Amino acid sequence: MTTDTTTTAPPDPAPSAPRSPRALAWQRRRRSVARFWRQYRTHRTGVVGLAALVLFALVALTAPLTIGSDVQSVTEAPGRPMEGPSGQFWFGTDQYGRDLLRLVLWGSRVSLTVGLLAAVLSVAIGALVGITAGHFRGWYATVIMRVTDWFLVMPTLVLAIALATVMSRSLSTIILAIGVTTWPTTARLVRAQTLAVESRPYIERARALGGGHAHIMSRHVLPNVMPLVLAQTTLGISNAILSEATLAFLGLGDPTITSWGGLLQDAREAGAVSSGHWWYLVPPGLAIAAVALAFTLCGRAVESVLNPKLGVAR
């Protein structure tokens, strides 16, 4: 008697359901982000700048919990006025006896917030002007670019001072003054990139298929200029922080808010330069320089990754 030793082959697995366009889009985005991070890590200066920014961001976010808002109180100052660095006060005290180390850490919240929001506002205005001027061209592009050239040749600091003078002294005024005076450079760069993108064949095909102005600008032009916009944002934050410090140093900031520029203004009013109280000037100045340098390093690294032709040194 023989037995049948043949085995039945397992059934073929059911074909997987096709992924939706949204899932495929998210998969491409994740791959792009992973590829960007792999290339970004090769830039040592960019990694150092990013680490410094993460540290500053953690300090700013945790300041209300670790430092407390009472650091700005003049009546509850823990030390004597203009006391030098010591074991109790590492950075010394200000003219009211407040701990300068805690004031510098608290001021990071305002300076970083102003720098980020002002840079975002500036880049948003510049991107909108640049994309529309590169897309529509004609008389509109001529008029808008002449306005851009006027803003470009005017001293940015003078325009910001004029706006901050005629408006109320507040944090929103500083953000607005910086944002609406620093956009022309971004506008010209984005317009040049828009002209290059719109000369490509797939833009003509999109128009032939009935794509309108809004569709072409949002679906085709904007994704191609976003790397440039991102790089401009990182580079613009450092300039915005320096501009905020300058305006606050000139007495145009909000006196009720502690920022790095405001600390420099207080030191100038207290005569720290003439009296030799260097500890009143050095900490906020070094903080401004460190953050500006960190954003610049990150911006250069991002620009090099997104545009390898620049050949930025690592």
Tab-separated table of C-alpha atoms in Angstrom:
chain	number	residue	atom	x	y	z
A	1	MET	CA	0.000	0.000	0.000
A	2	THR	CA	1.471	3.338	-1.043
A	3	THR	CA	0.802	6.689	0.509
A	4	ASP	CA	0.644	9.969	-1.365
A	5	THR	CA	3.542	12.114	-0.077
A	6	THR	CA	2.810	15.126	-2.248
A	7	THR	CA	2.029	18.282	-0.331
A	8	THR	CA	-0.269	21.002	-1.410
A	9	ALA	CA	1.456	24.324	-2.107
A	10	PRO	CA	0.355	27.156	0.177
A	11	PRO	CA	-1.998	29.579	-1.431
A	12	ASP	CA	-0.521	32.751	-2.822
A	13	PRO	CA	-0.742	35.654	-0.389
A	14	ALA	CA	-3.443	38.115	-1.150
A	15	PRO	CA	-2.121	41.160	-2.951
A	16	SER	CA	-1.704	44.128	-0.644
A	17	ALA	CA	-4.103	46.952	-1.113
A	18	PRO	CA	-2.644	49.880	-3.032
A	19	ARG	CA	-1.602	52.785	-0.870
A	20	SER	CA	-3.491	56.001	-1.026
A	21	PRO	CA	-1.866	59.070	-2.612
A	22	ARG	CA	-1.695	60.717	0.801
A	23	ALA	CA	0.188	57.739	2.276
A	24	LEU	CA	2.618	57.762	-0.636
A	25	ALA	CA	3.146	61.500	-0.196
A	26	TRP	CA	3.913	61.079	3.507
A	27	GLN	CA	6.319	58.246	2.691
A	28	ARG	CA	8.202	60.475	0.244
A	29	ARG	CA	8.343	63.259	2.825
A	30	ARG	CA	9.788	60.929	5.447
A	31	ARG	CA	12.429	59.730	3.018
A	32	SER	CA	13.291	63.315	2.103
A	33	VAL	CA	13.650	64.289	5.768
A	34	ALA	CA	15.834	61.242	6.454
A	35	ARG	CA	18.015	62.025	3.438
A	36	PHE	CA	18.293	65.673	4.506
A	37	TRP	CA	19.372	64.684	8.034
A	38	ARG	CA	22.000	62.249	6.710
A	39	GLN	CA	23.528	65.002	4.607
A	40	TYR	CA	23.186	67.630	7.343
A	41	ARG	CA	25.115	65.470	9.838
A	42	THR	CA	28.157	65.589	7.578
A	43	HIS	CA	28.508	69.336	8.271
A	44	ARG	CA	30.271	69.538	11.617
A	45	THR	CA	29.735	73.262	12.035
A	46	GLY	CA	26.033	72.835	11.365
A	47	VAL	CA	25.769	70.105	14.003
A	48	VAL	CA	27.547	72.337	16.536
A	49	GLY	CA	25.198	75.212	15.735
A	50	LEU	CA	22.158	72.961	16.029
A	51	ALA	CA	23.318	71.642	19.415
A	52	ALA	CA	23.784	75.202	20.664
A	53	LEU	CA	20.309	76.171	19.452
A	54	VAL	CA	18.736	73.173	21.161
A	55	LEU	CA	20.453	74.194	24.396
A	56	PHE	CA	19.237	77.789	24.113
A	57	ALA	CA	15.727	76.607	23.273
A	58	LEU	CA	15.617	74.334	26.319
A	59	VAL	CA	16.803	77.179	28.533
A	60	ALA	CA	14.149	79.513	27.132
A	61	LEU	CA	11.319	76.985	27.410
A	62	THR	CA	12.155	75.911	30.950
A	63	ALA	CA	12.947	79.411	32.261
A	64	PRO	CA	9.501	79.949	33.876
A	65	LEU	CA	9.951	76.710	35.847
A	66	THR	CA	13.663	76.842	36.695
A	67	ILE	CA	14.085	80.591	37.187
A	68	GLY	CA	10.669	82.079	37.916
A	69	SER	CA	9.215	85.405	36.833
A	70	ASP	CA	10.300	87.064	40.104
A	71	VAL	CA	13.771	87.475	38.588
A	72	GLN	CA	12.568	90.765	37.053
A	73	SER	CA	11.389	92.180	40.372
A	74	VAL	CA	13.323	95.248	41.493
A	75	THR	CA	11.956	95.303	45.035
A	76	GLU	CA	12.944	91.681	45.770
A	77	ALA	CA	16.514	91.811	44.437
A	78	PRO	CA	18.694	89.266	46.283
A	79	GLY	CA	22.008	91.162	46.121
A	80	ARG	CA	23.622	94.553	46.306
A	81	PRO	CA	23.693	96.860	43.259
A	82	MET	CA	26.572	96.374	40.809
A	83	GLU	CA	28.163	93.508	42.757
A	84	GLY	CA	30.922	91.681	40.912
A	85	PRO	CA	30.923	87.969	39.998
A	86	SER	CA	31.115	85.670	43.002
A	87	GLY	CA	30.183	82.199	44.147
A	88	GLN	CA	26.633	83.383	44.861
A	89	PHE	CA	26.199	85.500	41.717
A	90	TRP	CA	28.249	83.967	38.908
A	91	PHE	CA	27.626	86.891	36.536
A	92	GLY	CA	27.374	89.554	39.220
A	93	THR	CA	24.373	91.807	39.809
A	94	ASP	CA	22.822	94.717	37.940
A	95	GLN	CA	22.125	98.239	39.126
A	96	TYR	CA	19.161	97.006	41.188
A	97	GLY	CA	20.936	94.027	42.759
A	98	ARG	CA	19.300	91.391	40.560
A	99	ASP	CA	21.167	88.238	39.560
A	100	LEU	CA	22.539	88.810	36.048
A	101	LEU	CA	22.808	85.088	35.280
A	102	ARG	CA	19.103	84.616	35.867
A	103	LEU	CA	18.320	87.767	33.894
A	104	VAL	CA	20.351	86.562	30.906
A	105	LEU	CA	18.623	83.179	30.982
A	106	TRP	CA	15.211	84.851	31.271
A	107	GLY	CA	16.021	87.280	28.464
A	108	SER	CA	16.627	84.398	26.077
A	109	ARG	CA	12.846	83.888	25.888
A	110	VAL	CA	12.222	87.351	24.489
A	111	SER	CA	15.223	87.512	22.160
A	112	LEU	CA	14.567	84.095	20.607
A	113	THR	CA	10.848	84.801	20.243
A	114	VAL	CA	11.446	88.137	18.545
A	115	GLY	CA	14.096	86.674	16.263
A	116	LEU	CA	11.927	83.743	15.182
A	117	LEU	CA	8.683	85.672	14.635
A	118	ALA	CA	10.363	88.613	12.911
A	119	ALA	CA	12.284	86.287	10.577
A	120	VAL	CA	9.127	84.315	9.739
A	121	LEU	CA	7.247	87.556	8.986
A	122	SER	CA	10.088	88.870	6.844
A	123	VAL	CA	10.482	85.637	4.866
A	124	ALA	CA	6.701	85.304	4.412
A	125	ILE	CA	6.453	88.800	2.917
A	126	GLY	CA	9.531	88.252	0.761
A	127	ALA	CA	8.312	84.870	-0.510
A	128	LEU	CA	4.866	86.243	-1.375
A	129	VAL	CA	6.304	89.234	-3.220
A	130	GLY	CA	8.960	87.169	-4.999
A	131	ILE	CA	6.630	84.398	-6.177
A	132	THR	CA	3.927	86.750	-7.438
A	133	ALA	CA	6.446	89.043	-9.147
A	134	GLY	CA	8.121	86.094	-10.867
A	135	HIS	CA	4.820	84.535	-11.919
A	136	PHE	CA	2.768	87.443	-13.211
A	137	ARG	CA	5.587	89.642	-14.570
A	138	GLY	CA	4.457	92.566	-16.729
A	139	TRP	CA	3.524	95.871	-15.105
A	140	TYR	CA	2.827	94.229	-11.754
A	141	ALA	CA	6.351	92.811	-11.509
A	142	THR	CA	7.832	96.140	-12.590
A	143	VAL	CA	5.976	98.116	-9.916
A	144	ILE	CA	6.505	95.630	-7.097
A	145	MET	CA	10.213	95.212	-7.835
A	146	ARG	CA	10.750	98.983	-7.907
A	147	VAL	CA	9.175	99.130	-4.454
A	148	THR	CA	11.461	96.274	-3.412
A	149	ASP	CA	14.500	98.132	-4.736
A	150	TRP	CA	13.472	101.220	-2.748
A	151	PHE	CA	13.306	99.199	0.456
A	152	LEU	CA	16.575	97.510	-0.467
A	153	VAL	CA	18.591	100.725	-0.792
A	154	MET	CA	17.100	102.308	2.316
A	155	PRO	CA	18.986	101.612	5.573
A	156	THR	CA	17.087	98.838	7.317
A	157	LEU	CA	17.956	100.055	10.795
A	158	VAL	CA	16.747	103.571	10.024
A	159	LEU	CA	13.385	102.280	8.782
A	160	ALA	CA	13.024	100.031	11.817
A	161	ILE	CA	13.848	102.912	14.164
A	162	ALA	CA	11.284	105.112	12.413
A	163	LEU	CA	8.549	102.489	12.763
A	164	ALA	CA	9.443	101.715	16.371
A	165	THR	CA	9.390	105.444	17.180
A	166	VAL	CA	5.949	106.263	15.775
A	167	MET	CA	4.307	103.117	17.163
A	168	SER	CA	3.777	102.038	20.755
A	169	ARG	CA	6.738	100.528	22.570
A	170	SER	CA	5.874	96.842	22.732
A	171	LEU	CA	7.171	93.463	21.660
A	172	SER	CA	4.784	93.297	18.705
A	173	THR	CA	6.069	96.666	17.486
A	174	ILE	CA	9.645	95.399	17.462
A	175	ILE	CA	8.614	92.257	15.564
A	176	LEU	CA	6.646	94.298	13.021
A	177	ALA	CA	9.403	96.875	12.599
A	178	ILE	CA	12.006	94.211	11.875
A	179	GLY	CA	9.750	92.033	9.722
A	180	VAL	CA	8.490	94.732	7.343
A	181	THR	CA	11.951	96.210	6.727
A	182	THR	CA	14.070	93.112	6.051
A	183	TRP	CA	12.080	91.266	3.366
A	184	PRO	CA	13.531	92.747	0.099
A	185	THR	CA	16.555	90.409	-0.055
A	186	THR	CA	14.329	87.351	0.250
A	187	ALA	CA	11.952	88.768	-2.364
A	188	ARG	CA	14.684	89.162	-4.984
A	189	LEU	CA	16.108	85.693	-4.328
A	190	VAL	CA	12.679	84.034	-4.471
A	191	ARG	CA	11.772	85.926	-7.657
A	192	ALA	CA	14.940	84.705	-9.382
A	193	GLN	CA	14.186	81.128	-8.316
A	194	THR	CA	10.560	81.492	-9.455
A	195	LEU	CA	11.666	82.634	-12.921
A	196	ALA	CA	13.946	79.604	-13.169
A	197	VAL	CA	11.171	77.211	-12.104
A	198	GLU	CA	8.572	78.676	-14.470
A	199	SER	CA	10.873	78.197	-17.428
A	200	ARG	CA	10.717	74.412	-17.029
A	201	PRO	CA	8.588	72.299	-19.401
A	202	TYR	CA	6.237	70.854	-16.784
A	203	ILE	CA	4.959	74.357	-16.010
A	204	GLU	CA	3.886	74.688	-19.654
A	205	ARG	CA	2.158	71.307	-19.442
A	206	ALA	CA	0.352	72.402	-16.286
A	207	ARG	CA	-0.904	75.519	-18.064
A	208	ALA	CA	-1.946	73.475	-21.082
A	209	LEU	CA	-3.947	71.155	-18.833
A	210	GLY	CA	-5.866	74.116	-17.431
A	211	GLY	CA	-3.884	74.874	-14.279
A	212	GLY	CA	-4.671	78.351	-12.958
A	213	HIS	CA	-2.369	80.883	-11.366
A	214	ALA	CA	-3.078	79.740	-7.816
A	215	HIS	CA	-2.538	76.072	-8.741
A	216	ILE	CA	0.791	76.713	-10.457
A	217	MET	CA	2.139	78.961	-7.688
A	218	SER	CA	1.055	76.723	-4.819
A	219	ARG	CA	1.582	73.268	-6.359
A	220	HIS	CA	4.626	73.782	-8.562
A	221	VAL	CA	6.489	76.989	-7.714
A	222	LEU	CA	6.197	77.058	-3.925
A	223	PRO	CA	7.574	73.519	-3.299
A	224	ASN	CA	10.597	74.351	-5.463
A	225	VAL	CA	11.393	77.611	-3.677
A	226	MET	CA	10.789	76.236	-0.163
A	227	PRO	CA	14.419	75.104	0.302
A	228	LEU	CA	15.537	78.658	-0.415
A	229	VAL	CA	12.887	80.032	1.926
A	230	LEU	CA	13.983	77.663	4.695
A	231	ALA	CA	17.620	78.659	4.321
A	232	GLN	CA	16.697	82.355	4.341
A	233	THR	CA	14.656	81.852	7.511
A	234	THR	CA	17.530	80.323	9.446
A	235	LEU	CA	19.877	83.059	8.280
A	236	GLY	CA	17.315	85.790	8.950
A	237	ILE	CA	16.737	84.809	12.579
A	238	SER	CA	20.267	85.822	13.554
A	239	ASN	CA	19.846	89.197	11.836
A	240	ALA	CA	16.501	89.689	13.574
A	241	ILE	CA	18.035	88.958	16.988
A	242	LEU	CA	20.780	91.492	16.334
A	243	SER	CA	18.215	94.065	15.162
A	244	GLU	CA	16.100	93.515	18.297
A	245	ALA	CA	19.164	93.991	20.477
A	246	THR	CA	20.027	97.182	18.599
A	247	LEU	CA	16.531	98.640	18.947
A	248	ALA	CA	16.376	97.714	22.626
A	249	PHE	CA	19.843	99.192	23.183
A	250	LEU	CA	18.624	102.442	21.642
A	251	GLY	CA	15.733	102.526	24.096
A	252	LEU	CA	13.008	101.610	21.590
A	253	GLY	CA	12.046	98.297	23.190
A	254	ASP	CA	9.473	97.530	25.830
A	255	PRO	CA	10.969	98.626	29.194
A	256	THR	CA	8.793	96.145	31.092
A	257	ILE	CA	10.292	93.115	29.296
A	258	THR	CA	13.766	91.731	29.957
A	259	SER	CA	15.775	90.968	26.826
A	260	TRP	CA	19.453	90.825	25.994
A	261	GLY	CA	19.315	94.161	24.226
A	262	GLY	CA	17.402	95.633	27.159
A	263	LEU	CA	20.137	94.469	29.540
A	264	LEU	CA	22.721	96.267	27.421
A	265	GLN	CA	20.553	99.379	27.505
A	266	ASP	CA	20.318	99.161	31.311
A	267	ALA	CA	24.091	98.750	31.516
A	268	ARG	CA	24.624	101.843	29.381
A	269	GLU	CA	22.243	103.894	31.499
A	270	ALA	CA	23.951	102.683	34.675
A	271	GLY	CA	27.345	103.805	33.375
A	272	ALA	CA	28.829	100.313	33.314
A	273	VAL	CA	31.253	101.260	30.531
A	274	SER	CA	32.767	104.280	32.244
A	275	SER	CA	32.768	102.688	35.707
A	276	GLY	CA	34.468	99.457	34.586
A	277	HIS	CA	31.601	97.101	35.490
A	278	TRP	CA	32.385	94.730	32.626
A	279	TRP	CA	30.236	91.901	34.014
A	280	TYR	CA	27.145	93.966	33.247
A	281	LEU	CA	27.995	94.108	29.524
A	282	VAL	CA	29.776	90.871	28.662
A	283	PRO	CA	27.121	88.177	29.448
A	284	PRO	CA	24.241	89.581	27.329
A	285	GLY	CA	26.686	90.532	24.565
A	286	LEU	CA	28.158	87.050	24.455
A	287	ALA	CA	24.665	85.507	24.490
A	288	ILE	CA	23.634	87.595	21.463
A	289	ALA	CA	26.831	86.685	19.604
A	290	ALA	CA	26.503	82.969	20.443
A	291	VAL	CA	22.894	82.680	19.261
A	292	ALA	CA	23.561	84.688	16.093
A	293	LEU	CA	26.573	82.502	15.302
A	294	ALA	CA	24.590	79.295	15.966
A	295	PHE	CA	21.793	80.319	13.602
A	296	THR	CA	24.324	81.364	10.974
A	297	LEU	CA	26.107	77.991	11.174
A	298	CYS	CA	22.793	76.150	10.865
A	299	GLY	CA	21.704	78.345	7.982
A	300	ARG	CA	24.927	77.778	6.059
A	301	ALA	CA	24.679	74.036	6.597
A	302	VAL	CA	21.042	73.954	5.472
A	303	GLU	CA	21.899	76.052	2.427
A	304	SER	CA	24.760	73.728	1.531
A	305	VAL	CA	22.571	70.615	1.841
A	306	LEU	CA	19.730	72.052	-0.212
A	307	ASN	CA	22.052	73.525	-2.838
A	308	PRO	CA	25.258	71.438	-3.092
A	309	LYS	CA	26.604	73.699	-5.861
A	310	LEU	CA	27.380	76.360	-3.269
A	311	GLY	CA	30.191	74.227	-1.880
A	312	VAL	CA	29.988	75.665	1.620
A	313	ALA	CA	32.919	74.519	3.723
A	314	ARG	CA	32.097	71.960	6.379
